[in-house]
Each structure stands twice: as structure tokens, then as C-alpha cells.
Amino acid sequence: MSALRIGVLGCADIARRRMLPAMAATPGVHVAAVASRDTGRARELAGHFDARPVHGYAALLARDDIDAVYIPLPAALHAQWAEAALRAGKHVLAEKPLTTDLAATQRLLDLATKSGLFLMENVMFVHHSQHKAVEKLLADGAIGELRSFQAVFAVPRLPVGDIRYRPELGGGALWDTGVYPLRAALHFLGERLGVVGATLSHGPADSVDTSGAVLLRAPNGVGVQLSFGLDHGYRSAYELWGSEGSITVERAFTPPADHRPRVRLERRGRAKEVLLPADDQVARTVAAFARAVRSQAAPDPVMVSQARLLQDVRARASA
């Protein structure tokens, strides 16, 4: 089977540091072209991967030697270019959030489905094997019946001018770090979560939200507490608390490829750590995208559930 030829729209840091090296190392995947509005930047990045530099995103989508595109642009541009790519007959892997609007997310999902194309939001942590280990512990009754779920993802303040602080580009903590704990809640508790309460806060000099907290409730009564931010000491963790114990995972959302996860299990007053093998969630994500394209898989509707939850959180925080 011929390699999946991927074109990249933009030269963002995540593309340069993580995604393109993973694509280049994945069997059956070829970084075919890199597009930028700056020809020099496209040429420089493409040169590292033996790819063709292209001036402009539309020019890349018009090429017939591209099967799929990866979109690492600012969040506010995802909907426009994902739709353009789908209409050009390309499969799409877009950075999270797929869009900043529920209706746009639904429209893209419908378009991909109708066109027989695969659309994927680049939420990488769900592909890491440590979460499968946690799911097995839950299924085996390691902590009894689940009572609550807590998750947090926050990072230190980024440099002035970073796109995450620019509202016109879809900046803000909810769209950036908030997606992780919200998606983790969906992952473990299913898609019928309701927003009980939410708050989004701004720093004194910020025009976007830089922190937030959310309370959710699952249909079975399990409570959910989530926190996220862009101006904090680093934290990336979740905890499942049950009738007989708890499971805690640190480095939950962005672990390095060489990190060996330690899942902490507490049960009836005793604690132990389960040491798991290292795993590369970036490589797993690229491989999952390629498999889905080749198998003609349908897009995962969890993208719409996540977009609906994000919309409800913002509405509740603004009320």
C-alpha cells in the first residue's frame, strides 16, 4: 500500500517539534509538503523532512499529490481551513480544539461523513496506553463504584504575544488547557455530561481567560471537578475516586515519550504504584490517523460532544 501523503498547513512549533518528526518516523506516512504564507519558513521546515515547500495554504490544497492535511494553525482558523481541505478532497487532522464553535464542528463532521473523508481532532493523550490500564483497573472493580472524577491541566505563563493570549486567534485557557480535563471526563464518563457550574477568570492585563474551573454531573450521579489555566505552576493529572479507593495519574496529558507512568492505586487504606511501560502518544496518534484513513473509518462524534460541552461551559461562566 502506498504511503499516506500528508501536507502541513503552517509551521507552528507543535508541528516542528512533535508532529512532523512523528509523521516522518511512522511507517506508511510521508510528509509530502509544508505550506506557509512565508516561503522562506516553508522551505526551511520542509527541508528537514525532504518535503516540498509551498507558498500559501490554498496552493497546497490544490495539489493532487496530497492525501491528507495536518492543520496546526491558531484555533480561530481551524474551521476555515479544515472545511477548505475537506472540500478539496483531503482527509484532515487538526489541532484541538477542532473549532471554537459548536455549529462549525457539527458542520465539519457532517461534511467529512458525507464526503467519505476522515476528520480527526488532535487530542493526543487519549491514545496513550496508560489510560487503557486505568480503564482496566476500573472495570476490574479496583476502587469499587465510581463516585467522582477530578482533573487538572495548567501551565506556566507563556511569553508576551503568544497566540494563546490573543482572542482574535481563539486564545484563552478554556480552548487551550481546558480541553484536556474536559475530554478526560468524556473519555471516562461518557458523553452525557451536564454543566452544573463554571467560572472563567482573566488576569489583570489579559484579554482572554487565563484560568477556569468547572463542575459537571454524569447521568448516574458521578460528580466531576475540573481546573485549568495558563498562568500556573505546571500540573497535569486526574483522579478517579470510588467507594473503596482511588486511582491517581500524574503527567496524564502531555507525558514525554520516555516517561514511565506511575498509576497510584489506593484501596482500603493501602497504597501502591503500578509502573507502566513508556509510550509515545504522538506516534500513536499519527498511526491511529493513518489507520483510520486507510480503513475508511467514520469521524468520531465525540468531537461534537466536546464542542457542546465547551459551549455550555462558556455560557454558564458568562451567566
JSON list of N, CA and C in Angstrom, two decimals, residues 211-272:
[
{"chain": "A", "resi": 211, "resn": "SER", "atom": "N", "xyz": [-7.67, 31.24, 33.43]},
{"chain": "A", "resi": 211, "resn": "SER", "atom": "CA", "xyz": [-7.91, 30.13, 34.34]},
{"chain": "A", "resi": 211, "resn": "SER", "atom": "C", "xyz": [-9.40, 29.81, 34.34]},
{"chain": "A", "resi": 212, "resn": "GLY", "atom": "N", "xyz": [-9.72, 28.62, 34.79]},
{"chain": "A", "resi": 212, "resn": "GLY", "atom": "CA", "xyz": [-11.12, 28.22, 34.84]},
{"chain": "A", "resi": 212, "resn": "GLY", "atom": "C", "xyz": [-11.33, 27.02, 35.73]},
{"chain": "A", "resi": 213, "resn": "ALA", "atom": "N", "xyz": [-12.58, 26.86, 36.16]},
{"chain": "A", "resi": 213, "resn": "ALA", "atom": "CA", "xyz": [-12.99, 25.71, 36.96]},
{"chain": "A", "resi": 213, "resn": "ALA", "atom": "C", "xyz": [-14.40, 25.32, 36.53]},
{"chain": "A", "resi": 214, "resn": "VAL", "atom": "N", "xyz": [-14.66, 24.02, 36.51]},
{"chain": "A", "resi": 214, "resn": "VAL", "atom": "CA", "xyz": [-15.94, 23.51, 36.00]},
{"chain": "A", "resi": 214, "resn": "VAL", "atom": "C", "xyz": [-16.44, 22.41, 36.91]},
{"chain": "A", "resi": 215, "resn": "LEU", "atom": "N", "xyz": [-17.74, 22.41, 37.16]},
{"chain": "A", "resi": 215, "resn": "LEU", "atom": "CA", "xyz": [-18.42, 21.30, 37.83]},
{"chain": "A", "resi": 215, "resn": "LEU", "atom": "C", "xyz": [-19.37, 20.66, 36.83]},
{"chain": "A", "resi": 216, "resn": "LEU", "atom": "N", "xyz": [-19.25, 19.34, 36.68]},
{"chain": "A", "resi": 216, "resn": "LEU", "atom": "CA", "xyz": [-20.12, 18.58, 35.80]},
{"chain": "A", "resi": 216, "resn": "LEU", "atom": "C", "xyz": [-20.81, 17.48, 36.59]},
{"chain": "A", "resi": 217, "resn": "ARG", "atom": "N", "xyz": [-21.84, 16.91, 35.97]},
{"chain": "A", "resi": 217, "resn": "ARG", "atom": "CA", "xyz": [-22.53, 15.79, 36.59]},
{"chain": "A", "resi": 217, "resn": "ARG", "atom": "C", "xyz": [-22.88, 14.76, 35.52]},
{"chain": "A", "resi": 218, "resn": "ALA", "atom": "N", "xyz": [-22.54, 13.51, 35.78]},
{"chain": "A", "resi": 218, "resn": "ALA", "atom": "CA", "xyz": [-22.90, 12.43, 34.87]},
{"chain": "A", "resi": 218, "resn": "ALA", "atom": "C", "xyz": [-24.32, 11.96, 35.18]},
{"chain": "A", "resi": 219, "resn": "PRO", "atom": "N", "xyz": [-24.98, 11.32, 34.21]},
{"chain": "A", "resi": 219, "resn": "PRO", "atom": "CA", "xyz": [-26.36, 10.86, 34.45]},
{"chain": "A", "resi": 219, "resn": "PRO", "atom": "C", "xyz": [-26.50, 9.92, 35.64]},
{"chain": "A", "resi": 220, "resn": "ASN", "atom": "N", "xyz": [-25.44, 9.19, 35.96]},
{"chain": "A", "resi": 220, "resn": "ASN", "atom": "CA", "xyz": [-25.50, 8.26, 37.09]},
{"chain": "A", "resi": 220, "resn": "ASN", "atom": "C", "xyz": [-25.15, 8.92, 38.42]},
{"chain": "A", "resi": 221, "resn": "GLY", "atom": "N", "xyz": [-24.99, 10.24, 38.41]},
{"chain": "A", "resi": 221, "resn": "GLY", "atom": "CA", "xyz": [-24.74, 10.97, 39.64]},
{"chain": "A", "resi": 221, "resn": "GLY", "atom": "C", "xyz": [-23.28, 11.21, 39.97]},
{"chain": "A", "resi": 222, "resn": "VAL", "atom": "N", "xyz": [-22.37, 10.67, 39.20]},
{"chain": "A", "resi": 222, "resn": "VAL", "atom": "CA", "xyz": [-20.95, 10.90, 39.46]},
{"chain": "A", "resi": 222, "resn": "VAL", "atom": "C", "xyz": [-20.63, 12.38, 39.24]},
{"chain": "A", "resi": 223, "resn": "GLY", "atom": "N", "xyz": [-19.98, 12.98, 40.23]},
{"chain": "A", "resi": 223, "resn": "GLY", "atom": "CA", "xyz": [-19.60, 14.39, 40.15]},
{"chain": "A", "resi": 223, "resn": "GLY", "atom": "C", "xyz": [-18.24, 14.57, 39.53]},
{"chain": "A", "resi": 224, "resn": "VAL", "atom": "N", "xyz": [-18.03, 15.69, 38.83]},
{"chain": "A", "resi": 224, "resn": "VAL", "atom": "CA", "xyz": [-16.79, 15.97, 38.11]},
{"chain": "A", "resi": 224, "resn": "VAL", "atom": "C", "xyz": [-16.32, 17.37, 38.48]},
{"chain": "A", "resi": 225, "resn": "GLN", "atom": "N", "xyz": [-15.04, 17.48, 38.86]},
{"chain": "A", "resi": 225, "resn": "GLN", "atom": "CA", "xyz": [-14.43, 18.77, 39.18]},
{"chain": "A", "resi": 225, "resn": "GLN", "atom": "C", "xyz": [-13.20, 18.95, 38.29]},
{"chain": "A", "resi": 226, "resn": "LEU", "atom": "N", "xyz": [-13.15, 20.03, 37.53]},
{"chain": "A", "resi": 226, "resn": "LEU", "atom": "CA", "xyz": [-12.07, 20.26, 36.59]},
{"chain": "A", "resi": 226, "resn": "LEU", "atom": "C", "xyz": [-11.48, 21.65, 36.80]},
{"chain": "A", "resi": 227, "resn": "SER", "atom": "N", "xyz": [-10.16, 21.75, 36.64]},
{"chain": "A", "resi": 227, "resn": "SER", "atom": "CA", "xyz": [-9.47, 23.04, 36.73]},
{"chain": "A", "resi": 227, "resn": "SER", "atom": "C", "xyz": [-8.44, 23.12, 35.61]},
{"chain": "A", "resi": 228, "resn": "PHE", "atom": "N", "xyz": [-8.19, 24.35, 35.13]},
{"chain": "A", "resi": 228, "resn": "PHE", "atom": "CA", "xyz": [-7.24, 24.53, 34.04]},
{"chain": "A", "resi": 228, "resn": "PHE", "atom": "C", "xyz": [-6.74, 25.96, 34.03]},
{"chain": "A", "resi": 229, "resn": "GLY", "atom": "N", "xyz": [-5.61, 26.19, 33.39]},
{"chain": "A", "resi": 229, "resn": "GLY", "atom": "CA", "xyz": [-5.09, 27.55, 33.37]},
{"chain": "A", "resi": 229, "resn": "GLY", "atom": "C", "xyz": [-3.86, 27.73, 32.52]},
{"chain": "A", "resi": 230, "resn": "LEU", "atom": "N", "xyz": [-3.50, 29.01, 32.31]},
{"chain": "A", "resi": 230, "resn": "LEU", "atom": "CA", "xyz": [-2.35, 29.42, 31.51]},
{"chain": "A", "resi": 230, "resn": "LEU", "atom": "C", "xyz": [-1.38, 30.29, 32.31]},
{"chain": "A", "resi": 231, "resn": "ASP", "atom": "N", "xyz": [-1.51, 30.31, 33.62]},
{"chain": "A", "resi": 231, "resn": "ASP", "atom": "CA", "xyz": [-0.67, 31.18, 34.44]},
{"chain": "A", "resi": 231, "resn": "ASP", "atom": "C", "xyz": [-0.43, 30.52, 35.80]},
{"chain": "A", "resi": 232, "resn": "HIS", "atom": "N", "xyz": [0.04, 29.27, 35.78]},
{"chain": "A", "resi": 232, "resn": "HIS", "atom": "CA", "xyz": [0.09, 28.43, 36.96]},
{"chain": "A", "resi": 232, "resn": "HIS", "atom": "C", "xyz": [1.41, 27.64, 37.01]},
{"chain": "A", "resi": 233, "resn": "GLY", "atom": "N", "xyz": [1.69, 27.08, 38.19]},
{"chain": "A", "resi": 233, "resn": "GLY", "atom": "CA", "xyz": [2.68, 26.02, 38.23]},
{"chain": "A", "resi": 233, "resn": "GLY", "atom": "C", "xyz": [2.15, 24.83, 37.44]},
{"chain": "A", "resi": 234, "resn": "TYR", "atom": "N", "xyz": [3.04, 24.14, 36.74]},
{"chain": "A", "resi": 234, "resn": "TYR", "atom": "CA", "xyz": [2.60, 23.04, 35.87]},
{"chain": "A", "resi": 234, "resn": "TYR", "atom": "C", "xyz": [1.92, 21.93, 36.67]},
{"chain": "A", "resi": 235, "resn": "ARG", "atom": "N", "xyz": [0.78, 21.48, 36.17]},
{"chain": "A", "resi": 235, "resn": "ARG", "atom": "CA", "xyz": [0.10, 20.32, 36.75]},
{"chain": "A", "resi": 235, "resn": "ARG", "atom": "C", "xyz": [-0.71, 19.65, 35.64]},
{"chain": "A", "resi": 236, "resn": "SER", "atom": "N", "xyz": [-0.64, 18.33, 35.59]},
{"chain": "A", "resi": 236, "resn": "SER", "atom": "CA", "xyz": [-1.31, 17.55, 34.56]},
{"chain": "A", "resi": 236, "resn": "SER", "atom": "C", "xyz": [-1.70, 16.22, 35.19]},
{"chain": "A", "resi": 237, "resn": "ALA", "atom": "N", "xyz": [-2.95, 16.12, 35.69]},
{"chain": "A", "resi": 237, "resn": "ALA", "atom": "CA", "xyz": [-3.31, 14.94, 36.48]},
{"chain": "A", "resi": 237, "resn": "ALA", "atom": "C", "xyz": [-4.81, 14.72, 36.49]},
{"chain": "A", "resi": 238, "resn": "TYR", "atom": "N", "xyz": [-5.19, 13.49, 36.82]},
{"chain": "A", "resi": 238, "resn": "TYR", "atom": "CA", "xyz": [-6.59, 13.21, 37.12]},
{"chain": "A", "resi": 238, "resn": "TYR", "atom": "C", "xyz": [-6.69, 12.15, 38.21]},
{"chain": "A", "resi": 239, "resn": "GLU", "atom": "N", "xyz": [-7.85, 12.13, 38.87]},
{"chain": "A", "resi": 239, "resn": "GLU", "atom": "CA", "xyz": [-8.11, 11.15, 39.94]},
{"chain": "A", "resi": 239, "resn": "GLU", "atom": "C", "xyz": [-9.53, 10.63, 39.81]},
{"chain": "A", "resi": 240, "resn": "LEU", "atom": "N", "xyz": [-9.66, 9.34, 39.90]},
{"chain": "A", "resi": 240, "resn": "LEU", "atom": "CA", "xyz": [-10.96, 8.68, 39.97]},
{"chain": "A", "resi": 240, "resn": "LEU", "atom": "C", "xyz": [-11.12, 8.16, 41.39]},
{"chain": "A", "resi": 241, "resn": "TRP", "atom": "N", "xyz": [-12.21, 8.57, 42.04]},
{"chain": "A", "resi": 241, "resn": "TRP", "atom": "CA", "xyz": [-12.44, 8.24, 43.44]},
{"chain": "A", "resi": 241, "resn": "TRP", "atom": "C", "xyz": [-13.68, 7.37, 43.51]},
{"chain": "A", "resi": 242, "resn": "GLY", "atom": "N", "xyz": [-13.50, 6.20, 44.10]},
{"chain": "A", "resi": 242, "resn": "GLY", "atom": "CA", "xyz": [-14.60, 5.25, 44.16]},
{"chain": "A", "resi": 242, "resn": "GLY", "atom": "C", "xyz": [-15.03, 4.93, 45.57]},
{"chain": "A", "resi": 243, "resn": "SER", "atom": "N", "xyz": [-15.95, 3.97, 45.70]},
{"chain": "A", "resi": 243, "resn": "SER", "atom": "CA", "xyz": [-16.49, 3.60, 47.01]},
{"chain": "A", "resi": 243, "resn": "SER", "atom": "C", "xyz": [-15.47, 2.86, 47.87]},
{"chain": "A", "resi": 244, "resn": "GLU", "atom": "N", "xyz": [-14.39, 2.34, 47.24]},
{"chain": "A", "resi": 244, "resn": "GLU", "atom": "CA", "xyz": [-13.42, 1.56, 48.00]},
{"chain": "A", "resi": 244, "resn": "GLU", "atom": "C", "xyz": [-11.98, 2.05, 47.82]},
{"chain": "A", "resi": 245, "resn": "GLY", "atom": "N", "xyz": [-11.79, 3.12, 47.08]},
{"chain": "A", "resi": 245, "resn": "GLY", "atom": "CA", "xyz": [-10.42, 3.60, 46.88]},
{"chain": "A", "resi": 245, "resn": "GLY", "atom": "C", "xyz": [-10.34, 4.64, 45.78]},
{"chain": "A", "resi": 246, "resn": "SER", "atom": "N", "xyz": [-9.12, 4.90, 45.31]},
{"chain": "A", "resi": 246, "resn": "SER", "atom": "CA", "xyz": [-8.92, 5.92, 44.28]},
{"chain": "A", "resi": 246, "resn": "SER", "atom": "C", "xyz": [-7.76, 5.55, 43.36]},
{"chain": "A", "resi": 247, "resn": "ILE", "atom": "N", "xyz": [-7.80, 6.10, 42.17]},
{"chain": "A", "resi": 247, "resn": "ILE", "atom": "CA", "xyz": [-6.73, 5.95, 41.19]},
{"chain": "A", "resi": 247, "resn": "ILE", "atom": "C", "xyz": [-6.27, 7.35, 40.79]},
{"chain": "A", "resi": 248, "resn": "THR", "atom": "N", "xyz": [-4.97, 7.60, 40.86]},
{"chain": "A", "resi": 248, "resn": "THR", "atom": "CA", "xyz": [-4.42, 8.91, 40.52]},
{"chain": "A", "resi": 248, "resn": "THR", "atom": "C", "xyz": [-3.36, 8.75, 39.44]},
{"chain": "A", "resi": 249, "resn": "VAL", "atom": "N", "xyz": [-3.43, 9.60, 38.43]},
{"chain": "A", "resi": 249, "resn": "VAL", "atom": "CA", "xyz": [-2.45, 9.59, 37.35]},
{"chain": "A", "resi": 249, "resn": "VAL", "atom": "C", "xyz": [-1.83, 10.98, 37.24]},
{"chain": "A", "resi": 250, "resn": "GLU", "atom": "N", "xyz": [-0.53, 11.09, 37.42]},
{"chain": "A", "resi": 250, "resn": "GLU", "atom": "CA", "xyz": [0.21, 12.32, 37.19]},
{"chain": "A", "resi": 250, "resn": "GLU", "atom": "C", "xyz": [0.82, 12.28, 35.79]},
{"chain": "A", "resi": 251, "resn": "ARG", "atom": "N", "xyz": [1.22, 13.44, 35.26]},
{"chain": "A", "resi": 251, "resn": "ARG", "atom": "CA", "xyz": [1.72, 13.53, 33.88]},
{"chain": "A", "resi": 251, "resn": "ARG", "atom": "C", "xyz": [0.71, 12.89, 32.93]},
{"chain": "A", "resi": 252, "resn": "ALA", "atom": "N", "xyz": [-0.56, 13.20, 33.16]},
{"chain": "A", "resi": 252, "resn": "ALA", "atom": "CA", "xyz": [-1.64, 12.49, 32.47]},
{"chain": "A", "resi": 252, "resn": "ALA", "atom": "C", "xyz": [-1.80, 12.90, 31.02]},
{"chain": "A", "resi": 253, "resn": "PHE", "atom": "N", "xyz": [-1.54, 14.16, 30.68]},
{"chain": "A", "resi": 253, "resn": "PHE", "atom": "CA", "xyz": [-1.96, 14.66, 29.38]},
{"chain": "A", "resi": 253, "resn": "PHE", "atom": "C", "xyz": [-0.83, 14.90, 28.37]},
{"chain": "A", "resi": 254, "resn": "THR", "atom": "N", "xyz": [0.35, 15.25, 28.83]},
{"chain": "A", "resi": 254, "resn": "THR", "atom": "CA", "xyz": [1.45, 15.51, 27.89]},
{"chain": "A", "resi": 254, "resn": "THR", "atom": "C", "xyz": [2.75, 14.84, 28.36]},
{"chain": "A", "resi": 255, "resn": "PRO", "atom": "N", "xyz": [2.73, 13.55, 28.62]},
{"chain": "A", "resi": 255, "resn": "PRO", "atom": "CA", "xyz": [3.95, 12.89, 29.08]},
{"chain": "A", "resi": 255, "resn": "PRO", "atom": "C", "xyz": [4.97, 12.76, 27.95]},
{"chain": "A", "resi": 256, "resn": "PRO", "atom": "N", "xyz": [6.27, 12.93, 28.24]},
{"chain": "A", "resi": 256, "resn": "PRO", "atom": "CA", "xyz": [7.30, 12.68, 27.22]},
{"chain": "A", "resi": 256, "resn": "PRO", "atom": "C", "xyz": [7.27, 11.21, 26.79]},
{"chain": "A", "resi": 257, "resn": "ALA", "atom": "N", "xyz": [7.80, 10.95, 25.62]},
{"chain": "A", "resi": 257, "resn": "ALA", "atom": "CA", "xyz": [7.77, 9.59, 25.08]},
{"chain": "A", "resi": 257, "resn": "ALA", "atom": "C", "xyz": [8.55, 8.60, 25.94]},
{"chain": "A", "resi": 258, "resn": "ASP", "atom": "N", "xyz": [9.55, 9.08, 26.68]},
{"chain": "A", "resi": 258, "resn": "ASP", "atom": "CA", "xyz": [10.36, 8.17, 27.50]},
{"chain": "A", "resi": 258, "resn": "ASP", "atom": "C", "xyz": [9.88, 8.08, 28.95]},
{"chain": "A", "resi": 259, "resn": "HIS", "atom": "N", "xyz": [8.77, 8.73, 29.25]},
{"chain": "A", "resi": 259, "resn": "HIS", "atom": "CA", "xyz": [8.25, 8.73, 30.61]},
{"chain": "A", "resi": 259, "resn": "HIS", "atom": "C", "xyz": [7.55, 7.41, 30.93]},
{"chain": "A", "resi": 260, "resn": "ARG", "atom": "N", "xyz": [7.90, 6.80, 32.06]},
{"chain": "A", "resi": 260, "resn": "ARG", "atom": "CA", "xyz": [7.22, 5.58, 32.50]},
{"chain": "A", "resi": 260, "resn": "ARG", "atom": "C", "xyz": [6.13, 5.98, 33.51]},
{"chain": "A", "resi": 261, "resn": "PRO", "atom": "N", "xyz": [4.87, 5.89, 33.12]},
{"chain": "A", "resi": 261, "resn": "PRO", "atom": "CA", "xyz": [3.79, 6.33, 34.00]},
{"chain": "A", "resi": 261, "resn": "PRO", "atom": "C", "xyz": [3.73, 5.51, 35.29]},
{"chain": "A", "resi": 262, "resn": "ARG", "atom": "N", "xyz": [3.36, 6.20, 36.36]},
{"chain": "A", "resi": 262, "resn": "ARG", "atom": "CA", "xyz": [3.10, 5.54, 37.65]},
{"chain": "A", "resi": 262, "resn": "ARG", "atom": "C", "xyz": [1.65, 5.83, 38.03]},
{"chain": "A", "resi": 263, "resn": "VAL", "atom": "N", "xyz": [0.84, 4.81, 38.02]},
{"chain": "A", "resi": 263, "resn": "VAL", "atom": "CA", "xyz": [-0.56, 4.93, 38.40]},
{"chain": "A", "resi": 263, "resn": "VAL", "atom": "C", "xyz": [-0.66, 4.57, 39.88]},
{"chain": "A", "resi": 264, "resn": "ARG", "atom": "N", "xyz": [-1.14, 5.53, 40.67]},
{"chain": "A", "resi": 264, "resn": "ARG", "atom": "CA", "xyz": [-1.24, 5.30, 42.12]},
{"chain": "A", "resi": 264, "resn": "ARG", "atom": "C", "xyz": [-2.63, 4.75, 42.45]},
{"chain": "A", "resi": 265, "resn": "LEU", "atom": "N", "xyz": [-2.65, 3.59, 43.07]},
{"chain": "A", "resi": 265, "resn": "LEU", "atom": "CA", "xyz": [-3.89, 2.94, 43.47]},
{"chain": "A", "resi": 265, "resn": "LEU", "atom": "C", "xyz": [-3.96, 2.89, 44.99]},
{"chain": "A", "resi": 266, "resn": "GLU", "atom": "N", "xyz": [-4.99, 3.52, 45.55]},
{"chain": "A", "resi": 266, "resn": "GLU", "atom": "CA", "xyz": [-5.23, 3.45, 47.00]},
{"chain": "A", "resi": 266, "resn": "GLU", "atom": "C", "xyz": [-6.53, 2.69, 47.22]},
{"chain": "A", "resi": 267, "resn": "ARG", "atom": "N", "xyz": [-6.48, 1.74, 48.12]},
{"chain": "A", "resi": 267, "resn": "ARG", "atom": "CA", "xyz": [-7.65, 0.89, 48.37]},
{"chain": "A", "resi": 267, "resn": "ARG", "atom": "C", "xyz": [-7.64, 0.46, 49.83]},
{"chain": "A", "resi": 268, "resn": "ARG", "atom": "N", "xyz": [-8.70, 0.83, 50.54]},
{"chain": "A", "resi": 268, "resn": "ARG", "atom": "CA", "xyz": [-8.89, 0.42, 51.93]},
{"chain": "A", "resi": 268, "resn": "ARG", "atom": "C", "xyz": [-7.66, 0.72, 52.79]},
{"chain": "A", "resi": 269, "resn": "GLY", "atom": "N", "xyz": [-7.15, 1.95, 52.62]},
{"chain": "A", "resi": 269, "resn": "GLY", "atom": "CA", "xyz": [-6.06, 2.41, 53.46]},
{"chain": "A", "resi": 269, "resn": "GLY", "atom": "C", "xyz": [-4.68, 1.99, 53.01]},
{"chain": "A", "resi": 270, "resn": "ARG", "atom": "N", "xyz": [-4.58, 1.24, 51.95]},
{"chain": "A", "resi": 270, "resn": "ARG", "atom": "CA", "xyz": [-3.28, 0.81, 51.44]},
{"chain": "A", "resi": 270, "resn": "ARG", "atom": "C", "xyz": [-3.06, 1.41, 50.05]},
{"chain": "A", "resi": 271, "resn": "ALA", "atom": "N", "xyz": [-1.80, 1.77, 49.80]},
{"chain": "A", "resi": 271, "resn": "ALA", "atom": "CA", "xyz": [-1.47, 2.41, 48.53]},
{"chain": "A", "resi": 271, "resn": "ALA", "atom": "C", "xyz": [-0.35, 1.65, 47.84]},
{"chain": "A", "resi": 272, "resn": "LYS", "atom": "N", "xyz": [-0.44, 1.60, 46.52]},
{"chain": "A", "resi": 272, "resn": "LYS", "atom": "CA", "xyz": [0.66, 1.04, 45.72]},
{"chain": "A", "resi": 272, "resn": "LYS", "atom": "C", "xyz": [0.73, 1.78, 44.41]}
]
